[in-house]
Structure formats: structure tokens, C-alpha cells
mmCIF file of C-alpha atoms in Angstrom:
data_model
loop_
_atom_site.group_PDB
_atom_site.id
_atom_site.type_symbol
_atom_site.label_atom_id
_atom_site.label_comp_id
_atom_site.label_asym_id
_atom_site.label_seq_id
_atom_site.Cartn_x
_atom_site.Cartn_y
_atom_site.Cartn_z
ATOM 1 C CA PHE U 1 135.373 128.772 124.966
ATOM 2 C CA ALA U 2 133.031 128.456 127.957
ATOM 3 C CA GLN U 3 130.229 130.255 126.776
ATOM 4 C CA LYS U 4 131.030 128.371 123.157
ATOM 5 C CA PHE U 5 129.923 125.366 124.580
ATOM 6 C CA VAL U 6 127.856 126.337 127.654
ATOM 7 C CA GLN U 7 125.271 127.910 125.043
ATOM 8 C CA PRO U 8 123.858 124.678 124.189
ATOM 9 C CA SER U 9 123.586 123.005 127.084
ATOM 10 C CA CYS U 10 121.633 126.220 128.206
ATOM 11 C CA MET U 11 119.218 125.642 125.479
ATOM 12 C CA MET U 12 118.480 122.013 126.466
ATOM 13 C CA LEU U 13 117.933 123.072 130.191
ATOM 14 C CA ASN U 14 115.494 125.607 128.857
ATOM 15 C CA SER U 15 113.607 123.066 127.306
ATOM 16 C CA ILE U 16 113.041 121.044 130.039
ATOM 17 C CA ARG U 17 111.809 123.719 132.148
ATOM 18 C CA PHE U 18 113.036 123.034 135.826
ATOM 19 C CA SER U 19 111.238 124.339 138.158
ATOM 20 C CA SER U 20 113.636 123.272 141.319
ATOM 21 C CA THR U 21 115.930 125.266 142.562
ATOM 22 C CA LEU U 22 118.651 123.145 141.973
ATOM 23 C CA GLY U 23 117.405 123.409 138.183
ATOM 24 C CA ARG U 24 117.509 127.302 138.295
ATOM 25 C CA MET U 25 121.013 127.087 139.912
ATOM 26 C CA MET U 26 122.088 125.100 137.360
ATOM 27 C CA TYR U 27 120.939 126.934 134.585
ATOM 28 C CA TYR U 28 122.420 130.721 135.784
ATOM 29 C CA SER U 29 125.154 130.160 137.582
ATOM 30 C CA GLN U 30 126.726 126.412 137.700
ATOM 31 C CA ALA U 31 126.319 125.407 134.176
ATOM 32 C CA ARG U 32 129.485 127.569 132.924
ATOM 33 C CA ALA U 33 131.346 125.463 135.717
ATOM 34 C CA TYR U 34 130.111 121.947 134.694
ATOM 35 C CA SER U 35 130.207 122.939 130.944
ATOM 36 C CA ASN U 36 133.264 121.070 130.203
ATOM 37 C CA THR U 37 133.136 117.949 132.142
ATOM 38 C CA ASN U 38 130.423 114.941 131.642
ATOM 39 C CA VAL U 39 128.247 115.504 134.410
ATOM 40 C CA LEU U 40 125.906 118.104 133.455
ATOM 41 C CA TYR U 41 126.101 116.128 129.804
ATOM 42 C CA SER U 42 124.764 112.745 132.087
ATOM 43 C CA PHE U 43 122.098 114.825 134.214
ATOM 44 C CA ILE U 44 120.166 116.264 130.760
ATOM 45 C CA GLN U 45 120.227 112.825 129.180
ATOM 46 C CA THR U 46 118.613 111.534 132.021
ATOM 47 C CA ARG U 47 116.054 114.497 132.447
ATOM 48 C CA LEU U 48 115.505 113.881 128.808
ATOM 49 C CA ARG U 49 114.841 110.317 129.025
ATOM 50 C CA LYS U 50 112.535 110.994 132.511
ATOM 51 C CA GLU U 51 110.114 113.535 130.189
ATOM 52 C CA ALA U 52 110.075 111.171 126.811
ATOM 53 C CA PHE U 53 108.805 108.172 129.234
ATOM 54 C CA LYS U 54 106.135 110.935 130.952
ATOM 55 C CA ASN U 55 104.700 111.972 127.349
ATOM 56 C CA SER U 56 104.993 108.668 125.718
ATOM 57 C CA ILE U 57 102.023 106.096 125.840
ATOM 58 C CA TYR U 58 104.462 103.150 125.715
ATOM 59 C CA ARG U 59 106.324 102.327 128.642
ATOM 60 C CA PRO U 60 109.331 100.244 128.409
ATOM 61 C CA LEU U 61 109.118 96.158 129.263
ATOM 62 C CA ALA U 62 110.854 96.158 132.765
ATOM 63 C CA ALA U 63 109.951 94.245 136.145
ATOM 64 C CA ASN U 64 108.468 97.480 137.231
ATOM 65 C CA THR U 65 106.442 97.987 134.510
ATOM 66 C CA ILE U 66 104.488 94.503 133.583
ATOM 67 C CA ASN U 67 100.645 95.202 134.172
ATOM 68 C CA SER U 68 98.101 92.009 134.188
ATOM 69 C CA ASN U 69 95.479 92.590 131.076
ATOM 70 C CA ASP U 70 92.012 94.677 131.890
ATOM 71 C CA GLY U 71 89.582 92.216 133.788
ATOM 72 C CA ALA U 72 92.193 89.498 134.719
ATOM 73 C CA ARG U 73 92.623 90.033 138.168
ATOM 74 C CA LYS U 74 88.909 90.861 139.746
ATOM 75 C CA LYS U 75 88.797 92.614 142.551
ATOM 76 C CA ARG U 76 87.912 91.029 145.577
ATOM 77 C CA LYS U 77 84.507 91.924 146.950
ATOM 78 C CA ILE U 78 83.992 92.036 150.905
ATOM 79 C CA VAL U 79 80.951 91.649 152.410
ATOM 80 C CA GLY U 80 79.039 91.979 155.549
ATOM 81 C CA ARG U 81 81.327 95.181 156.933
ATOM 82 C CA GLY U 82 78.465 97.435 157.807
ATOM 83 C CA LYS U 83 75.912 99.648 155.366
ATOM 84 C CA ALA U 84 79.358 102.161 154.839
ATOM 85 C CA SER U 85 81.341 99.692 152.784
ATOM 86 C CA GLY U 86 78.273 99.144 150.214
ATOM 87 C CA HIS U 87 77.935 95.692 150.727
ATOM 88 C CA GLY U 88 76.692 95.258 154.399
ATOM 89 C CA LYS U 89 73.369 94.215 156.044
ATOM 90 C CA ASN U 90 72.085 91.847 152.813
ATOM 91 C CA CYS U 91 75.383 91.351 151.485
ATOM 92 C CA GLY U 92 74.159 92.289 147.890
ATOM 93 C CA LYS U 93 71.519 89.447 147.554
ATOM 94 C CA GLY U 94 68.571 91.394 148.739
ATOM 95 C CA HIS U 95 65.901 90.703 150.583
ATOM 96 C CA LYS U 96 64.559 86.975 151.133
ATOM 97 C CA GLY U 97 63.677 84.430 148.296
ATOM 98 C CA GLN U 98 65.812 81.673 146.528
ATOM 99 C CA ASN U 99 68.919 83.361 145.759
ATOM 100 C CA SER U 100 69.110 84.906 149.111
ATOM 101 C CA ARG U 101 69.655 81.548 150.765
ATOM 102 C CA ALA U 102 72.840 79.425 151.309
ATOM 103 C CA GLY U 103 73.749 76.218 148.916
ATOM 104 C CA THR U 104 70.455 76.479 146.611
ATOM 105 C CA GLY U 105 73.699 76.660 143.693
ATOM 106 C CA HIS U 106 72.112 77.432 139.824
ATOM 107 C CA THR U 107 69.161 75.857 138.374
ATOM 108 C CA SER U 108 69.605 74.510 135.111
ATOM 109 C CA ALA U 109 68.608 76.726 131.750
ATOM 110 C CA ALA U 110 65.076 74.478 131.731
ATOM 111 C CA PHE U 111 63.956 75.659 134.922
ATOM 112 C CA ILE U 112 60.405 77.729 134.506
ATOM 113 C CA GLY U 113 60.074 79.101 138.100
ATOM 114 C CA GLY U 114 57.727 75.705 139.665
ATOM 115 C CA GLN U 115 56.022 74.982 136.530
ATOM 116 C CA ASN U 116 55.776 71.675 134.409
ATOM 117 C CA PRO U 117 58.851 71.795 132.701
ATOM 118 C CA LEU U 118 58.955 71.872 128.738
ATOM 119 C CA ASN U 119 60.632 68.233 128.618
ATOM 120 C CA LYS U 120 57.537 67.144 130.253
ATOM 121 C CA ARG U 121 54.879 68.864 128.438
ATOM 122 C CA LEU U 122 55.632 67.952 124.988
ATOM 123 C CA PRO U 123 54.917 64.123 123.801
ATOM 124 C CA LYS U 124 57.944 61.481 123.550
ATOM 125 C CA VAL U 125 59.237 60.886 120.430
ATOM 126 C CA GLY U 126 60.955 57.491 118.753
ATOM 127 C CA PHE U 127 62.800 55.221 121.162
ATOM 128 C CA ASN U 128 66.201 54.550 122.677
ATOM 129 C CA ARG U 129 67.556 51.238 123.701
ATOM 130 C CA ASN U 130 70.550 52.022 125.103
ATOM 131 C CA ALA U 131 69.324 51.066 128.218
ATOM 132 C CA HIS U 132 68.354 47.560 127.166
ATOM 133 C CA LYS U 133 72.128 46.940 125.583
ATOM 134 C CA GLU U 134 73.849 43.879 126.604
ATOM 135 C CA PRO U 135 77.355 44.538 125.666
ATOM 136 C CA LEU U 136 79.736 41.299 125.154
ATOM 137 C CA GLU U 137 83.206 41.422 125.882
ATOM 138 C CA ARG U 138 85.113 41.017 122.836
ATOM 139 C CA VAL U 139 88.475 38.840 122.022
ATOM 140 C CA ASN U 140 90.172 38.376 118.883
ATOM 141 C CA ILE U 141 91.410 35.087 117.264
ATOM 142 C CA ARG U 142 95.070 36.434 117.541
ATOM 143 C CA ASP U 143 95.005 36.481 121.500
ATOM 144 C CA ILE U 144 93.287 33.280 121.772
ATOM 145 C CA LEU U 145 95.819 31.676 119.266
ATOM 146 C CA TYR U 146 98.376 33.837 121.896
ATOM 147 C CA TYR U 147 97.362 32.116 125.146
ATOM 148 C CA ILE U 148 96.468 28.291 123.468
ATOM 149 C CA ARG U 149 100.819 28.984 122.614
ATOM 150 C CA LYS U 150 101.405 29.841 126.004
ATOM 151 C CA GLY U 151 99.802 26.604 127.001
ATOM 152 C CA LYS U 152 96.757 28.371 129.174
ATOM 153 C CA LEU U 153 94.209 26.635 126.630
ATOM 154 C CA ASP U 154 93.464 23.102 125.646
ATOM 155 C CA PRO U 155 92.877 23.383 122.023
ATOM 156 C CA THR U 156 91.714 19.917 121.978
ATOM 157 C CA LYS U 157 88.567 20.728 124.216
ATOM 158 C CA THR U 158 85.680 22.951 123.494
ATOM 159 C CA ILE U 159 86.486 26.352 124.379
ATOM 160 C CA THR U 160 84.019 28.273 126.388
ATOM 161 C CA ILE U 161 83.616 31.563 128.342
ATOM 162 C CA LYS U 162 85.173 30.188 131.686
ATOM 163 C CA ASP U 163 88.439 28.949 130.221
ATOM 164 C CA LEU U 164 88.591 32.315 128.474
ATOM 165 C CA PHE U 165 88.210 34.075 131.220
ATOM 166 C CA GLU U 166 90.156 32.429 133.728
ATOM 167 C CA CYS U 167 93.413 32.061 131.127
ATOM 168 C CA GLY U 168 92.932 35.864 131.171
ATOM 169 C CA ALA U 169 92.409 36.364 127.738
ATOM 170 C CA VAL U 170 89.171 39.015 129.475
ATOM 171 C CA SER U 171 88.980 40.528 132.842
ATOM 172 C CA LYS U 172 85.212 40.106 133.186
ATOM 173 C CA ILE U 173 81.756 38.908 132.002
ATOM 174 C CA LYS U 174 79.167 40.335 132.617
ATOM 175 C CA TYR U 175 76.449 39.262 128.965
ATOM 176 C CA GLY U 176 79.386 37.157 127.296
ATOM 177 C CA ILE U 177 81.735 37.378 124.693
ATOM 178 C CA LYS U 178 82.332 37.837 121.360
ATOM 179 C CA ILE U 179 84.636 36.252 119.213
ATOM 180 C CA LEU U 180 86.081 38.692 116.606
ATOM 181 C CA GLY U 181 88.238 38.058 113.055
ATOM 182 C CA ARG U 182 91.504 39.851 113.925
ATOM 183 C CA GLY U 183 94.411 37.714 113.125
ATOM 184 C CA ALA U 184 92.296 34.957 111.920
ATOM 185 C CA GLU U 185 94.816 34.381 108.748
ATOM 186 C CA GLN U 186 97.142 32.604 111.981
ATOM 187 C CA LEU U 187 94.861 29.748 111.682
ATOM 188 C CA ASP U 188 95.723 28.992 108.123
ATOM 189 C CA SER U 189 99.151 27.461 109.336
ATOM 190 C CA PHE U 190 97.095 26.330 113.016
ATOM 191 C CA GLU U 191 96.706 22.077 112.138
ATOM 192 C CA GLN U 192 93.930 21.712 115.158
ATOM 193 C CA PRO U 193 90.438 22.738 114.640
ATOM 194 C CA LEU U 194 89.033 24.899 117.021
ATOM 195 C CA HIS U 195 85.508 24.784 118.862
ATOM 196 C CA PHE U 196 83.992 27.255 120.513
ATOM 197 C CA GLU U 197 80.865 27.804 122.938
ATOM 198 C CA VAL U 198 80.169 31.518 123.313
ATOM 199 C CA GLN U 199 77.581 33.902 122.646
ATOM 200 C CA ASP U 200 78.089 35.612 119.738
ATOM 201 C CA ALA U 201 80.888 35.858 116.734
ATOM 202 C CA SER U 202 81.809 37.972 113.572
ATOM 203 C CA MET U 203 81.035 36.598 110.358
ATOM 204 C CA SER U 204 84.919 36.680 109.414
ATOM 205 C CA ALA U 205 85.692 34.901 112.675
ATOM 206 C CA ILE U 206 82.633 31.831 111.948
ATOM 207 C CA GLU U 207 84.720 31.657 108.406
ATOM 208 C CA ALA U 208 87.818 31.423 109.233
ATOM 209 C CA ILE U 209 87.249 28.807 112.069
ATOM 210 C CA GLN U 210 85.058 26.751 109.982
ATOM 211 C CA ARG U 211 87.752 26.930 107.111
ATOM 212 C CA ASN U 212 90.310 25.517 109.566
ATOM 213 C CA GLY U 213 87.719 22.512 110.408
ATOM 214 C CA GLY U 214 86.027 24.074 113.580
ATOM 215 C CA SER U 215 82.695 25.062 114.379
ATOM 216 C CA VAL U 216 81.281 27.723 116.768
ATOM 217 C CA THR U 217 78.004 27.035 119.054
ATOM 218 C CA SER U 218 75.993 30.217 120.314
ATOM 219 C CA VAL U 219 74.568 29.853 123.831
ATOM 220 C CA TYR U 220 72.937 32.302 126.270
ATOM 221 C CA TYR U 221 73.232 32.990 129.705
ATOM 222 C CA THR U 222 72.027 35.622 131.853
ATOM 223 C CA PRO U 223 74.472 37.703 133.980
ATOM 224 C CA THR U 224 73.120 35.286 137.330
ATOM 225 C CA ILE U 225 74.102 32.013 135.546
ATOM 226 C CA ILE U 226 77.611 33.842 134.150
ATOM 227 C CA ARG U 227 78.329 34.712 137.713
ATOM 228 C CA ARG U 228 77.483 31.521 138.761
ATOM 229 C CA LEU U 229 79.480 29.741 136.462
ATOM 230 C CA LEU U 230 82.971 31.966 136.695
ATOM 231 C CA CYS U 231 82.515 32.068 140.417
ATOM 232 C CA PRO U 232 80.442 28.617 141.767
ATOM 233 C CA TYR U 233 82.179 29.436 145.402
ATOM 234 C CA LYS U 234 79.841 32.529 145.516
ATOM 235 C CA PHE U 235 76.742 29.988 145.384
ATOM 236 C CA LYS U 236 77.876 27.161 147.185
ATOM 237 C CA ILE U 237 75.297 26.828 149.931
ATOM 238 C CA PRO U 238 76.675 25.054 152.998
ATOM 239 C CA GLU U 239 74.807 22.116 154.131
ATOM 240 C CA ALA U 240 73.347 22.276 157.833
ATOM 241 C CA LYS U 241 74.659 19.890 160.108
ATOM 242 C CA ILE U 242 72.799 16.901 161.625
ATOM 243 C CA PRO U 243 72.380 16.986 165.198
ATOM 244 C CA MET U 244 72.967 14.548 167.268
#
């Protein structure tokens, strides 16, 4: 009975090829004693799993088998610890020159090495007026009507850039205000004609205002005059005291 069931176990042990003393003892003498129990079976299965894990190119996903991708973790470079370290003395920067100095940073791709750069050797072509642009603050008709309904604008008087600034329609004015036509259809139900004195207005806004009986007057102010118009207290010159 024992030999009948020990033989397959001995064949499995032989395939594993134990080299340790415990393995030889299990093969020759102890296999018969453990043939009718689960100890030998679990021991053989454990050895088979280890052998399969050792010979396989794939590893099971576990906490101890997770590795970073190749190149994901760069090894730290330690310099200035003697010549034997491979990065001592000059620390891998060579002798003198720009690249051996501290704080030089990275040069641009157009740097040629102290010579006149290419963008200065070639002639200028075309023009660019972006530096001379004077962008205007934009205000829509619907926003103006909103502040009129709230009582912050008086529709019976001419609405100037100072009125739009004080009511909160714009937060700052540097070059002026341009009125846009979004919400112009609301003027059809607005009985009071509106008169504006601003720097610019769109065609749709002008047509809607004139159709309602209003007008748009275009004026020009320099940035300094606009600042004095909005903040006169900053330009107030204190009067000199008359000596007694």
C-alpha cells in the first residue's frame, strides 16, 4: 500500500532534484512515512511553485515584485568625494570655461558663441504695431441698462467715461471705453434716449442708440487726462500758505 502511493511522490521529488541533506532524507527514508498525509504533498507543491517562479520570465503581481520602469528613477550622482569615486576633483565639469562656472545657466538655441547673432545680422522685414496699440475697455449696452435700472446711472444726462467708472461698469480705464451692441434689443422697450460721450462704439451699438433717439459723441483723451478726469484728487496742487 505504501509503495503504491510513494512512487509518484518519489518521481516528483526526483524531478525537483533536491541537493540539500533534507531533500535526500525525504527521498530515501522519510517519503514512506509521509506518503499517506498532506505534509509531503504541500511541501512538493511549494517546491514546484518556487521552481516555476525561478524559471519564468514573468513574476506574479505582489508588493515585493513591483519595480519602476527602466529609466524612471535616475541614480543620484555624488560628486566631489575624491578621485576614486569617478566624480572627484573637477566633478565632471572639466577644466575652466563657461560650463565649469557656477550660475551660468543654459544659453539659448540662437547663441553662436559671442558673435553677432543671426537675428541681428538679418535685415528687418515688415512691421508690428502691437507696441503702439491702445486697447479700450469694452462695455455692452445691456450692462449700461443694468446700472440705469439700479439707479447708478442717470439716463437724462450725457453718460461719460467718468460715470461708467464710478457706477462700476469698468474697474479701470487707461485709454478709453468702447460701447458694444450686445443687448441692443433692450433699447426698443426703453423710452428714454441715451447720449454717450466715449472714445469708440461699434456699428450695431451706434445704430441701436440712434434708432432710440440717442447719440454717440467720440472724444479723445490722453492717458494723463483720463487719470486726471477719474482721480482729480491726485492732481490737486495744494495752495501755498500766505506768510503773515
